[in-house]
Amino acid sequence: MLGVFAEFETNLRRERQTEGIEAAKARGVYKGGKARIDPDAVRKLLAEGVKPAHVARQLGISRGTVYKFIPKPSVPPATS
């Protein structure tokens, strides 16, 4: 029974938070965080042949983030 009340309170809190964020966005106060990664810098270094681990180290980001900017080769659909 206590779990039901806890879940109900969590849902109420989430709704209030969402309403507050919407109101702040409408006022122009809530704009989100600053971009921390320069996608052009990542792509430029990769195009120059710098390895992803070195790009990550130079820009102070994770290797996984660098891999998000590497274009994936498109695979043509299999015909049979």
mmCIF file with all atom_site columns, C-alpha atoms in Angstrom:
data_model
loop_
_atom_site.group_PDB
_atom_site.id
_atom_site.type_symbol
_atom_site.label_atom_id
_atom_site.label_alt_id
_atom_site.label_comp_id
_atom_site.label_asym_id
_atom_site.label_entity_id
_atom_site.label_seq_id
_atom_site.pdbx_PDB_ins_code
_atom_site.Cartn_x
_atom_site.Cartn_y
_atom_site.Cartn_z
_atom_site.occupancy
_atom_site.B_iso_or_equiv
_atom_site.pdbx_formal_charge
_atom_site.auth_seq_id
_atom_site.auth_comp_id
_atom_site.auth_asym_id
_atom_site.auth_atom_id
_atom_site.pdbx_PDB_model_num
ATOM 1  C CA . MET A 1 1  ? 0.000  0.000   0.000   1.00 0.00 ? 1  MET A CA 1
ATOM 2  C CA . LEU A 1 2  ? 2.845  2.372   0.823   1.00 0.00 ? 2  LEU A CA 1
ATOM 3  C CA . GLY A 1 3  ? 4.350  1.642   -2.585  1.00 0.00 ? 3  GLY A CA 1
ATOM 4  C CA . VAL A 1 4  ? 1.172  2.875   -4.261  1.00 0.00 ? 4  VAL A CA 1
ATOM 5  C CA . PHE A 1 5  ? 1.314  6.166   -2.357  1.00 0.00 ? 5  PHE A CA 1
ATOM 6  C CA . ALA A 1 6  ? 5.016  6.573   -3.147  1.00 0.00 ? 6  ALA A CA 1
ATOM 7  C CA . GLU A 1 7  ? 4.390  6.003   -6.851  1.00 0.00 ? 7  GLU A CA 1
ATOM 8  C CA . PHE A 1 8  ? 1.471  8.454   -6.795  1.00 0.00 ? 8  PHE A CA 1
ATOM 9  C CA . GLU A 1 9  ? 3.627  11.133  -5.132  1.00 0.00 ? 9  GLU A CA 1
ATOM 10 C CA . THR A 1 10 ? 6.403  10.515  -7.658  1.00 0.00 ? 10 THR A CA 1
ATOM 11 C CA . ASN A 1 11 ? 3.971  11.008  -10.520 1.00 0.00 ? 11 ASN A CA 1
ATOM 12 C CA . LEU A 1 12 ? 2.636  14.228  -8.974  1.00 0.00 ? 12 LEU A CA 1
ATOM 13 C CA . ARG A 1 13 ? 6.166  15.550  -8.498  1.00 0.00 ? 13 ARG A CA 1
ATOM 14 C CA . ARG A 1 14 ? 7.089  14.708  -12.094 1.00 0.00 ? 14 ARG A CA 1
ATOM 15 C CA . GLU A 1 15 ? 3.979  16.486  -13.393 1.00 0.00 ? 15 GLU A CA 1
ATOM 16 C CA . ARG A 1 16 ? 4.735  19.599  -11.308 1.00 0.00 ? 16 ARG A CA 1
ATOM 17 C CA . GLN A 1 17 ? 8.323  19.601  -12.531 1.00 0.00 ? 17 GLN A CA 1
ATOM 18 C CA . THR A 1 18 ? 7.226  19.284  -16.171 1.00 0.00 ? 18 THR A CA 1
ATOM 19 C CA . GLU A 1 19 ? 4.732  22.134  -15.733 1.00 0.00 ? 19 GLU A CA 1
ATOM 20 C CA . GLY A 1 20 ? 7.431  24.304  -14.168 1.00 0.00 ? 20 GLY A CA 1
ATOM 21 C CA . ILE A 1 21 ? 9.843  23.617  -17.021 1.00 0.00 ? 21 ILE A CA 1
ATOM 22 C CA . GLU A 1 22 ? 7.149  24.397  -19.603 1.00 0.00 ? 22 GLU A CA 1
ATOM 23 C CA . ALA A 1 23 ? 6.341  27.691  -17.844 1.00 0.00 ? 23 ALA A CA 1
ATOM 24 C CA . ALA A 1 24 ? 10.030 28.620  -17.682 1.00 0.00 ? 24 ALA A CA 1
ATOM 25 C CA . LYS A 1 25 ? 10.467 27.844  -21.380 1.00 0.00 ? 25 LYS A CA 1
ATOM 26 C CA . ALA A 1 26 ? 7.458  30.032  -22.196 1.00 0.00 ? 26 ALA A CA 1
ATOM 27 C CA . ARG A 1 27 ? 9.093  32.895  -20.257 1.00 0.00 ? 27 ARG A CA 1
ATOM 28 C CA . GLY A 1 28 ? 12.371 32.271  -22.088 1.00 0.00 ? 28 GLY A CA 1
ATOM 29 C CA . VAL A 1 29 ? 14.241 31.452  -18.901 1.00 0.00 ? 29 VAL A CA 1
ATOM 30 C CA . TYR A 1 30 ? 14.854 27.747  -19.458 1.00 0.00 ? 30 TYR A CA 1
ATOM 31 C CA . LYS A 1 31 ? 17.097 27.224  -22.456 1.00 0.00 ? 31 LYS A CA 1
ATOM 32 C CA . GLY A 1 32 ? 18.937 24.039  -21.542 1.00 0.00 ? 32 GLY A CA 1
ATOM 33 C CA . GLY A 1 33 ? 22.649 23.561  -21.163 1.00 0.00 ? 33 GLY A CA 1
ATOM 34 C CA . LYS A 1 34 ? 25.427 24.942  -23.312 1.00 0.00 ? 34 LYS A CA 1
ATOM 35 C CA . ALA A 1 35 ? 26.818 22.743  -26.052 1.00 0.00 ? 35 ALA A CA 1
ATOM 36 C CA . ARG A 1 36 ? 30.031 21.235  -24.727 1.00 0.00 ? 36 ARG A CA 1
ATOM 37 C CA . ILE A 1 37 ? 31.177 19.511  -27.895 1.00 0.00 ? 37 ILE A CA 1
ATOM 38 C CA . ASP A 1 38 ? 32.078 21.152  -31.190 1.00 0.00 ? 38 ASP A CA 1
ATOM 39 C CA . PRO A 1 39 ? 30.934 18.644  -33.836 1.00 0.00 ? 39 PRO A CA 1
ATOM 40 C CA . ASP A 1 40 ? 32.899 20.440  -36.543 1.00 0.00 ? 40 ASP A CA 1
ATOM 41 C CA . ALA A 1 41 ? 36.144 20.092  -34.580 1.00 0.00 ? 41 ALA A CA 1
ATOM 42 C CA . VAL A 1 42 ? 35.532 16.358  -34.110 1.00 0.00 ? 42 VAL A CA 1
ATOM 43 C CA . ARG A 1 43 ? 34.780 15.839  -37.818 1.00 0.00 ? 43 ARG A CA 1
ATOM 44 C CA . LYS A 1 44 ? 37.781 17.942  -38.875 1.00 0.00 ? 44 LYS A CA 1
ATOM 45 C CA . LEU A 1 45 ? 40.199 15.935  -36.736 1.00 0.00 ? 45 LEU A CA 1
ATOM 46 C CA . LEU A 1 46 ? 38.726 12.656  -37.954 1.00 0.00 ? 46 LEU A CA 1
ATOM 47 C CA . ALA A 1 47 ? 39.017 13.821  -41.569 1.00 0.00 ? 47 ALA A CA 1
ATOM 48 C CA . GLU A 1 48 ? 42.694 14.625  -40.942 1.00 0.00 ? 48 GLU A CA 1
ATOM 49 C CA . GLY A 1 49 ? 43.210 10.986  -39.976 1.00 0.00 ? 49 GLY A CA 1
ATOM 50 C CA . VAL A 1 50 ? 43.528 11.466  -36.219 1.00 0.00 ? 50 VAL A CA 1
ATOM 51 C CA . LYS A 1 51 ? 42.527 8.321   -34.357 1.00 0.00 ? 51 LYS A CA 1
ATOM 52 C CA . PRO A 1 52 ? 39.312 8.496   -32.281 1.00 0.00 ? 52 PRO A CA 1
ATOM 53 C CA . ALA A 1 53 ? 41.165 7.986   -28.989 1.00 0.00 ? 53 ALA A CA 1
ATOM 54 C CA . HIS A 1 54 ? 43.481 10.907  -29.778 1.00 0.00 ? 54 HIS A CA 1
ATOM 55 C CA . VAL A 1 55 ? 40.551 13.099  -30.832 1.00 0.00 ? 55 VAL A CA 1
ATOM 56 C CA . ALA A 1 56 ? 38.835 12.316  -27.534 1.00 0.00 ? 56 ALA A CA 1
ATOM 57 C CA . ARG A 1 57 ? 41.959 13.137  -25.552 1.00 0.00 ? 57 ARG A CA 1
ATOM 58 C CA . GLN A 1 58 ? 42.549 16.424  -27.417 1.00 0.00 ? 58 GLN A CA 1
ATOM 59 C CA . LEU A 1 59 ? 38.969 17.646  -27.003 1.00 0.00 ? 59 LEU A CA 1
ATOM 60 C CA . GLY A 1 60 ? 38.420 16.280  -23.494 1.00 0.00 ? 60 GLY A CA 1
ATOM 61 C CA . ILE A 1 61 ? 35.485 14.065  -24.451 1.00 0.00 ? 61 ILE A CA 1
ATOM 62 C CA . SER A 1 62 ? 34.910 10.331  -24.326 1.00 0.00 ? 62 SER A CA 1
ATOM 63 C CA . ARG A 1 63 ? 35.846 7.970   -27.125 1.00 0.00 ? 63 ARG A CA 1
ATOM 64 C CA . GLY A 1 64 ? 32.222 6.854   -27.370 1.00 0.00 ? 64 GLY A CA 1
ATOM 65 C CA . THR A 1 65 ? 31.188 10.415  -28.120 1.00 0.00 ? 65 THR A CA 1
ATOM 66 C CA . VAL A 1 66 ? 33.757 10.599  -30.906 1.00 0.00 ? 66 VAL A CA 1
ATOM 67 C CA . TYR A 1 67 ? 32.373 7.391   -32.423 1.00 0.00 ? 67 TYR A CA 1
ATOM 68 C CA . LYS A 1 68 ? 28.918 8.997   -32.590 1.00 0.00 ? 68 LYS A CA 1
ATOM 69 C CA . PHE A 1 69 ? 30.322 11.476  -35.117 1.00 0.00 ? 69 PHE A CA 1
ATOM 70 C CA . ILE A 1 70 ? 31.876 8.832   -37.376 1.00 0.00 ? 70 ILE A CA 1
ATOM 71 C CA . PRO A 1 71 ? 29.514 8.271   -40.324 1.00 0.00 ? 71 PRO A CA 1
ATOM 72 C CA . LYS A 1 72 ? 28.258 4.744   -40.529 1.00 0.00 ? 72 LYS A CA 1
ATOM 73 C CA . PRO A 1 73 ? 28.538 3.109   -43.945 1.00 0.00 ? 73 PRO A CA 1
ATOM 74 C CA . SER A 1 74 ? 25.170 2.593   -45.558 1.00 0.00 ? 74 SER A CA 1
ATOM 75 C CA . VAL A 1 75 ? 24.417 -1.047  -46.250 1.00 0.00 ? 75 VAL A CA 1
ATOM 76 C CA . PRO A 1 76 ? 22.405 -1.676  -49.397 1.00 0.00 ? 76 PRO A CA 1
ATOM 77 C CA . PRO A 1 77 ? 19.309 -3.808  -48.886 1.00 0.00 ? 77 PRO A CA 1
ATOM 78 C CA . ALA A 1 78 ? 19.778 -7.486  -49.636 1.00 0.00 ? 78 ALA A CA 1
ATOM 79 C CA . THR A 1 79 ? 18.007 -8.698  -52.744 1.00 0.00 ? 79 THR A CA 1
ATOM 80 C CA . SER A 1 80 ? 17.092 -12.318 -53.117 1.00 0.00 ? 80 SER A CA 1
#
